Coordinates of C-alpha atoms and ligand atoms in Angstrom, one line a residue:
X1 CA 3.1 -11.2 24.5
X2 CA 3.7 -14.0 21.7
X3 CA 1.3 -14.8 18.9
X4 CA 1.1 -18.3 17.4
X5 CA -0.9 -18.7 13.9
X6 CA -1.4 -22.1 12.6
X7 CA -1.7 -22.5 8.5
X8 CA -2.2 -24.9 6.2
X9 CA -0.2 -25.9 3.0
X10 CA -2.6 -25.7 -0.5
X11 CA -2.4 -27.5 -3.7
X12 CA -2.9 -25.6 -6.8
X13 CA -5.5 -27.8 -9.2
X14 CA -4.9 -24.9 -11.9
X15 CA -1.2 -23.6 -11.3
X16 CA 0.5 -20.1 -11.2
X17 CA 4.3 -20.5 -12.8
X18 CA 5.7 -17.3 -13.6
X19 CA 4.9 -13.6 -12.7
X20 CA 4.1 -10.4 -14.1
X21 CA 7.5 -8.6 -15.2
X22 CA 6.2 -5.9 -12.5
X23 CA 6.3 -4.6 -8.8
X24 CA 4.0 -6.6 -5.9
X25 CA 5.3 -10.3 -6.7
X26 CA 2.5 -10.7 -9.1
X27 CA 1.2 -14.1 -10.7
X28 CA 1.0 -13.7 -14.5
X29 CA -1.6 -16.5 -14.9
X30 CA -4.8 -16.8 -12.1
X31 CA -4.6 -20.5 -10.2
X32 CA -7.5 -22.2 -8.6
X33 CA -6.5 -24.5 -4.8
X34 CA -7.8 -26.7 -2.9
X35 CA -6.4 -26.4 1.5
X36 CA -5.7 -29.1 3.0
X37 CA -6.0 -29.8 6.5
X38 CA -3.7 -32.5 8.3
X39 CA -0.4 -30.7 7.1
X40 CA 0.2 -27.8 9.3
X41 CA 2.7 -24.9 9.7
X42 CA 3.0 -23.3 13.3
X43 CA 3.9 -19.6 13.6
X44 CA 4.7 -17.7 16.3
X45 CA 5.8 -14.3 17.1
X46 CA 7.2 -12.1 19.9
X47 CA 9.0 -9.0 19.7
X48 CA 13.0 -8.7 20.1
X49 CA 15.9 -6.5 19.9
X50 CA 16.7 -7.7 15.9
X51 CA 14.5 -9.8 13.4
X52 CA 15.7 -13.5 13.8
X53 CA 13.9 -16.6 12.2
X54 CA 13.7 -20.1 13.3
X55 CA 12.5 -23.1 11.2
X56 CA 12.1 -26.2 12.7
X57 CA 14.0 -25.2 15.9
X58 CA 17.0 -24.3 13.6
X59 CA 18.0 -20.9 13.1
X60 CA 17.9 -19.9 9.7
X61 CA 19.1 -16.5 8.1
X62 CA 16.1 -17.0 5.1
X63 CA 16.7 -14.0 3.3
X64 CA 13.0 -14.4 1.3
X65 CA 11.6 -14.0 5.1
X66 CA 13.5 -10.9 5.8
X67 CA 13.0 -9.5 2.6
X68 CA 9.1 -9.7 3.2
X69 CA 9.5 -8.4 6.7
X70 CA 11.2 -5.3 5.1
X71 CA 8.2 -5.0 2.6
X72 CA 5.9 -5.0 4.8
X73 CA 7.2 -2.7 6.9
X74 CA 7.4 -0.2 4.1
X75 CA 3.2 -0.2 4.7
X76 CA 2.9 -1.2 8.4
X77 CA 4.4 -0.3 12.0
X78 CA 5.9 -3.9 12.6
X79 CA 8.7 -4.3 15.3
X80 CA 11.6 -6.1 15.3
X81 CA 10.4 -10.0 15.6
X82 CA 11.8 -13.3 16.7
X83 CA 9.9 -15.9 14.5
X84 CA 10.0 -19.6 15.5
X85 CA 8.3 -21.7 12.2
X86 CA 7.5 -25.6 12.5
X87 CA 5.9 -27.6 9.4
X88 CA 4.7 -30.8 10.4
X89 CA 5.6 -32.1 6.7
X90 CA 8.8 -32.0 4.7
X91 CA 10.0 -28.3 4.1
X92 CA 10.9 -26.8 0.4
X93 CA 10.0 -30.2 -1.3
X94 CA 7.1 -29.7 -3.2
X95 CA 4.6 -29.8 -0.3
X96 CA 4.1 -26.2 -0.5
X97 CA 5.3 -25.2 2.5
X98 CA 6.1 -21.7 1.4
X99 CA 2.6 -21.0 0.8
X100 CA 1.4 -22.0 4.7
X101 CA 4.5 -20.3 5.8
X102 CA 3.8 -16.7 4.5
X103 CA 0.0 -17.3 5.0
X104 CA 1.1 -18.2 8.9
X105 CA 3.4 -15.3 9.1
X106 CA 1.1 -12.9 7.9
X107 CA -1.8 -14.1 10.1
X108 CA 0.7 -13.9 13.2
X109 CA 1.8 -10.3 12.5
X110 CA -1.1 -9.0 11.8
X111 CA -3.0 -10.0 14.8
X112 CA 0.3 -9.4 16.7
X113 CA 0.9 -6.1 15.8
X114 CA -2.9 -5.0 15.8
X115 CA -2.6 -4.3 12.2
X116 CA -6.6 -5.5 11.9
X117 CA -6.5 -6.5 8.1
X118 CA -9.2 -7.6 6.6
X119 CA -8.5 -11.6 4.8
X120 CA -8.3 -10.0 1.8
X121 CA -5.1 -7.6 2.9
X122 CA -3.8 -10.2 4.6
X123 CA -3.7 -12.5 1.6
X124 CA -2.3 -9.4 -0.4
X125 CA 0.5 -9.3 2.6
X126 CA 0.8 -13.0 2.8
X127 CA 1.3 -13.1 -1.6
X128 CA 3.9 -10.6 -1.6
X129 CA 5.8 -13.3 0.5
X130 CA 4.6 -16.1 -1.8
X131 CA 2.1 -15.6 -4.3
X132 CA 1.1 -19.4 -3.7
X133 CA 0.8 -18.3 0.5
X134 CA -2.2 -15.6 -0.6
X135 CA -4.5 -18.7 -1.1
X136 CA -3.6 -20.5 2.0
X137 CA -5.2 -17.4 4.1
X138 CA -8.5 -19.1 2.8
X139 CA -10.3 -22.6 3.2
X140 CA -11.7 -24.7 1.0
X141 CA -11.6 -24.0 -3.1
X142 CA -9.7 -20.9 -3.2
X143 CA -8.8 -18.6 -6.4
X144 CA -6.1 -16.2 -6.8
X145 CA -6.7 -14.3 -10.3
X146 CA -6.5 -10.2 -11.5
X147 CA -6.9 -7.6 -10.8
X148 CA -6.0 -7.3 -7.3
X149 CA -4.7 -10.6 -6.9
X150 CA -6.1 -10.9 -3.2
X151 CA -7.3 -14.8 -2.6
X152 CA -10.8 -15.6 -2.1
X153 CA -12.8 -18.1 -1.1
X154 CA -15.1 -19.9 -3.9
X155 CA -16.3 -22.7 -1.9
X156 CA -16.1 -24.0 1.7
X157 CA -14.8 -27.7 1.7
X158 CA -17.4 -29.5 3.8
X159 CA -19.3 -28.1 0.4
X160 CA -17.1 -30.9 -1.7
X161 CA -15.5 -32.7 1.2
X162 CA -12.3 -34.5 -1.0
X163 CA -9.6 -35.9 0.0
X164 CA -6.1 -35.7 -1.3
X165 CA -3.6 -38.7 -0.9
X166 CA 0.6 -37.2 -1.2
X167 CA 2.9 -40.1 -2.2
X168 CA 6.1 -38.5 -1.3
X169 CA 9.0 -39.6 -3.4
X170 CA 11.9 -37.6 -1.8
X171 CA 12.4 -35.6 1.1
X172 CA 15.3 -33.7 0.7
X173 CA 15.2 -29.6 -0.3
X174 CA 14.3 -29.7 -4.3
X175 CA 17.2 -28.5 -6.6
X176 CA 15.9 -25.2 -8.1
X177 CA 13.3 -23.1 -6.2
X178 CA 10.1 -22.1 -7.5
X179 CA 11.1 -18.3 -7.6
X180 CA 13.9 -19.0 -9.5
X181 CA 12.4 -22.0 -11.7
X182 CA 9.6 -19.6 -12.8
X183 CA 11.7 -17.0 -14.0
X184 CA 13.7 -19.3 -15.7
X185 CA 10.9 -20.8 -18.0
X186 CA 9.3 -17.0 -18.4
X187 CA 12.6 -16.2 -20.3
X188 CA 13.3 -18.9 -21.4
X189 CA 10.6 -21.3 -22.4
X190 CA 9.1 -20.9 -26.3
X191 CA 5.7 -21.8 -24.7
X192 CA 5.6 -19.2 -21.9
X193 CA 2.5 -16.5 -23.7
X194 CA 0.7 -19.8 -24.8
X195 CA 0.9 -20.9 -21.5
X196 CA -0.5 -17.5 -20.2
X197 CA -2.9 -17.1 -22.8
X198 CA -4.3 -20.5 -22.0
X199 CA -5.0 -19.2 -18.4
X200 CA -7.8 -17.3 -18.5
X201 CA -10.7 -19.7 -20.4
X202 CA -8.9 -22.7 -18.5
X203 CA -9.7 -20.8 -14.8
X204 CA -13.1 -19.5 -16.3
X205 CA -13.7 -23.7 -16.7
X206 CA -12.3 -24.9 -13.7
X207 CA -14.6 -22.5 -11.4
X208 CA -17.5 -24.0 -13.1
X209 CA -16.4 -27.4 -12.6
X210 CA -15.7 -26.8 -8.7
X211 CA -19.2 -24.4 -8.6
X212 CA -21.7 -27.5 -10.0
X213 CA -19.1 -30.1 -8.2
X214 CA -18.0 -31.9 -11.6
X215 CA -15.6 -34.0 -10.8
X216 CA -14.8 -35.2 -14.2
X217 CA -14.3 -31.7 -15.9
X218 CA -12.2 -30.8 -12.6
X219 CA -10.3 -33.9 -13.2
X220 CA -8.9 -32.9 -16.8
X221 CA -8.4 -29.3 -16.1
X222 CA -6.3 -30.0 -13.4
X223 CA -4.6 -32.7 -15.0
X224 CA -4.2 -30.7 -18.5
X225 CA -2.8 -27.7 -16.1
X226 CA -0.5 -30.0 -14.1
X227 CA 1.2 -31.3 -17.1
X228 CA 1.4 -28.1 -19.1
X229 CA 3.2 -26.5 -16.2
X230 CA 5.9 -29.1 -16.3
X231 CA 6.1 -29.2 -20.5
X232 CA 7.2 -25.9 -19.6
X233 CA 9.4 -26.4 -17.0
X234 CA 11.0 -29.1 -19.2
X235 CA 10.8 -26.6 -21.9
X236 CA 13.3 -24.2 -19.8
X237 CA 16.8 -23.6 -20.3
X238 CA 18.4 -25.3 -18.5
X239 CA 15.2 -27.9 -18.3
X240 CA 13.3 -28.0 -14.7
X241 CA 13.3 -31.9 -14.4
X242 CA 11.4 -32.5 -10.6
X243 CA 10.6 -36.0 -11.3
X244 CA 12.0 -39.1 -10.1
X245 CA 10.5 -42.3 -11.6
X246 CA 8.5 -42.9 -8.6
X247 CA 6.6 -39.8 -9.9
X248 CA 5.7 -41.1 -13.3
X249 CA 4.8 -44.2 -11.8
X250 CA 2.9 -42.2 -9.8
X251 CA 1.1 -41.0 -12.8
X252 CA 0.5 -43.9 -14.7
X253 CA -1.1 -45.7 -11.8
X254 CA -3.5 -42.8 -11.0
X255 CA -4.4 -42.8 -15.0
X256 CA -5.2 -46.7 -14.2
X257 CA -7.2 -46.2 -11.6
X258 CA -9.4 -43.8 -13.1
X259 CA -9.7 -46.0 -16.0
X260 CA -11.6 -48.7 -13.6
X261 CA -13.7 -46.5 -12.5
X262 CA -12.4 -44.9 -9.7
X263 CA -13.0 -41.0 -8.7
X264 CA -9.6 -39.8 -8.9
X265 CA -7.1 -37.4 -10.8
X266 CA -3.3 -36.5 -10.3
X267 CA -1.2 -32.7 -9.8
X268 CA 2.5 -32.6 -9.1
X269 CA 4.1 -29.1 -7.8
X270 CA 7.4 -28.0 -8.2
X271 CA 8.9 -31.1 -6.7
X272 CA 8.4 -35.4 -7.1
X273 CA 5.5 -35.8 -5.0
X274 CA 2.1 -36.5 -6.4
X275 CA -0.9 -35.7 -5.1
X276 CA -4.0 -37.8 -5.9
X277 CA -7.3 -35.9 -5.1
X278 CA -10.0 -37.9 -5.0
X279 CA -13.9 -38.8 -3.9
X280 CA -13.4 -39.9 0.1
X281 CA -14.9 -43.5 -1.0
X282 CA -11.5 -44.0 -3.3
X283 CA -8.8 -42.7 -0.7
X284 CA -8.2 -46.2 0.7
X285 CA -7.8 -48.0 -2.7
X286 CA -5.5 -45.1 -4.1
X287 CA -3.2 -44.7 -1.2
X288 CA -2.9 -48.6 -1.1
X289 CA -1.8 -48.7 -5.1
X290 CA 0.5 -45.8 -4.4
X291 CA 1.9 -47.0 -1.3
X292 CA 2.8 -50.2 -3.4
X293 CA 4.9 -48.0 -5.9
X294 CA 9.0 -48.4 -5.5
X295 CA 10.3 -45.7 -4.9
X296 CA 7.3 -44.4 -2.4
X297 CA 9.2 -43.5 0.8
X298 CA 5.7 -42.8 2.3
X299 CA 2.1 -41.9 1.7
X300 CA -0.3 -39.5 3.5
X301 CA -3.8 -38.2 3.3
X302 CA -5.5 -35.0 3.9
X303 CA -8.9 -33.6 3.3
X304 CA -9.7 -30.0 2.8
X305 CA -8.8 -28.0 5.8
X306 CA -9.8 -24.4 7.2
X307 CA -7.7 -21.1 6.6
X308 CA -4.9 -19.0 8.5
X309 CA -5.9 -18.3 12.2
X310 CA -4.4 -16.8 14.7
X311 CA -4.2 -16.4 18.6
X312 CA -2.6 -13.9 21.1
X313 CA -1.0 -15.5 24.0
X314 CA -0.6 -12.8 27.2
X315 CA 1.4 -13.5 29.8
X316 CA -0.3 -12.9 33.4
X317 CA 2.3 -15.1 35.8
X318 CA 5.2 -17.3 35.1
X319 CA 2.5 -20.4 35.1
X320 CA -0.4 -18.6 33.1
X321 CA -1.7 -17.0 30.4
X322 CA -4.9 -16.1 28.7
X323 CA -5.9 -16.6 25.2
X324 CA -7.4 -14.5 22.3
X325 CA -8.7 -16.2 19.5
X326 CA -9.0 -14.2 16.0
Ligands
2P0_401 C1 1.2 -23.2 -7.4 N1 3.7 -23.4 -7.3 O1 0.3 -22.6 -8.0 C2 2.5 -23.4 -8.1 C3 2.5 -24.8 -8.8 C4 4.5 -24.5 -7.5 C5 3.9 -25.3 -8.7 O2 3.2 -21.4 -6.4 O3 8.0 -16.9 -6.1 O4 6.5 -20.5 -3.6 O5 7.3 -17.3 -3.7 O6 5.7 -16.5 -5.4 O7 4.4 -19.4 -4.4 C6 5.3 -22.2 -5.9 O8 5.7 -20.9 -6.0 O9 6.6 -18.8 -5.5 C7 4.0 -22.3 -6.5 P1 6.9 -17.3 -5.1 P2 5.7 -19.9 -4.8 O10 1.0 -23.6 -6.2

């Protein structure tokens, strides 16, 4: 019996850097997402003699995925697995694909091993992977936020169908991981508690915005939340720089744009790429100006996509099988 799950990467519009100095890999700020839907991540699990963990067809001893396994197991009967991972999108370079990889895992093992979690345990299991991987268990507008930091849904996205154009800037791994980056600026960075005091009225306003679909208070919020992450990551010691000049080209073309009118606003994760959201009538003109941008290696576009699901593949006969969808 193997069990595939398919996930989807999500962009935080208000972002989580830095956790609670405490157990359960906890978020000290709430964050507010939108999930995409072209970008995928392809799970599957079978059981085996050892854990072992493939990304991309290449074995790889992750010791972030082993460590979850072992957390997990402290809760739930979960076998040794053998876990083959493919992300149709560049891995570990700002594209989030830690977030649709826990969410995929968690999906997969949970319908695998009959755990029968409800979403919001199975965000809980897929956040203490990657806190950023609880929101990718849902569709749609998603918030993470206290006290029991389980995901949930605050809007489906054929409620405010819009699009997101990535311009990627580089491709390669990105020099400091989030874990580690976070921790860095919670120690280190003089703006940290105003950055976490900030959080609360800032997610209060941003689930207005998404609730009565105003794009133009959505627009700042996630901008002003996009930009205070990185003051602080420039703020760390050593400084977080992700940037490359293609990025604040990036920017300042997005900032153009809106300026003539059109529906648009930028984010940036912890990597170069920007992410332009915008009103489906705008994609085209934005992805053309960006594409246009030295330094661009390419440009994609998403729209808002569905959560984690999964399916049970049973083997009958060497040439068939039946399928269980969850
Ligand atoms: C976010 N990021 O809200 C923010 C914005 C990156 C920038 O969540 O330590 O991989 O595994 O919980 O979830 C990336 O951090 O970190 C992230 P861990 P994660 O999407």
């Amino acid at each position: 019996m193997r069990t595939t799950a398919v996930a989807h990467p999500n962009i935080a519009l208000l972002k989580y850097w830095g956790k609670q100095d405490a157990p359960g890999n906890l978020p000290a700020t709430p964050s507010l997402s939108i999930t995409l839907d072209s970008l995928t991540t392809t799970t599957t699990v079978a059981e085996a003699d050892s854990d072992q963990f493939r990304l991309n067809g290449q074995v790889a001893a992750d010791a972030k995925v082993l460590r979850t396994l072992a957390n997990w197991r402290r809760d739930h009967p979960i076998p040794p697995l053998a876990i083959s991972s493919r992300n149709n999108f560049p891995t570990a370079a700002g594209l989030a694909s830690s977030a649709s990889g826990f969410a995929a895992l968690a999906t997969a093992v949970d319908a695998h091993c009959g755990l029968g979690l409800t979403k919001a345990e199975r965000s809980e299991l897929a956040r203490r992977g990657s806190a950023s991987a609880a929101r990718s268990i849902h569709g749609g507008f998603v918030t993470l936020a206290g006290p029991d930091w389980r995901a949930a849904q605050l809007l489906p996205g054929a409620a405010w169908p819009l699009r997101v154009v990535v311009a990627i800037a580089a491709t390669g791994p990105k020099a400091v991981p989030s874990t580690e980056g976070m921790e860095r600026s919670r120690t280190t960075s003089p703006h940290f508690d105003a950055w976490v005091a900030s959080a609360a009225p800032d997610f209060a306003a941003m689930k207005q915005a998404v609730s009565t679909r105003d794009f133009a208070a959505l627009a700042d919020l996630a901008e002003a939340s996009c930009l205070q992450m990185h003051a602080l990551m420039f703020s760390s010691r050593p400084p977080l720089l992700y940037w490359t000049g293609a990025t604040v080209e990036c920017l300042r073309t997005i900032r153009e744009l809106r300026a003539e009118g059109c529906q648009v606003f930028a984010t940036v994760d912890a990597g170069p790429q920007v992410k332009a959201v915008c009103e489906p009538r705008d994609a085209e003109r934005v992805e053309a100006a960006l594409r246009r941008i030295g330094g661009v290696a390419e440009t994609l576009q998403a729209g808002l996509g569905p959560g984690a699901t999964a399916s049970i593949q049973r083997a009958i006969s060497a040439n068939a099988c039946c399928s269980l969808h969850s």
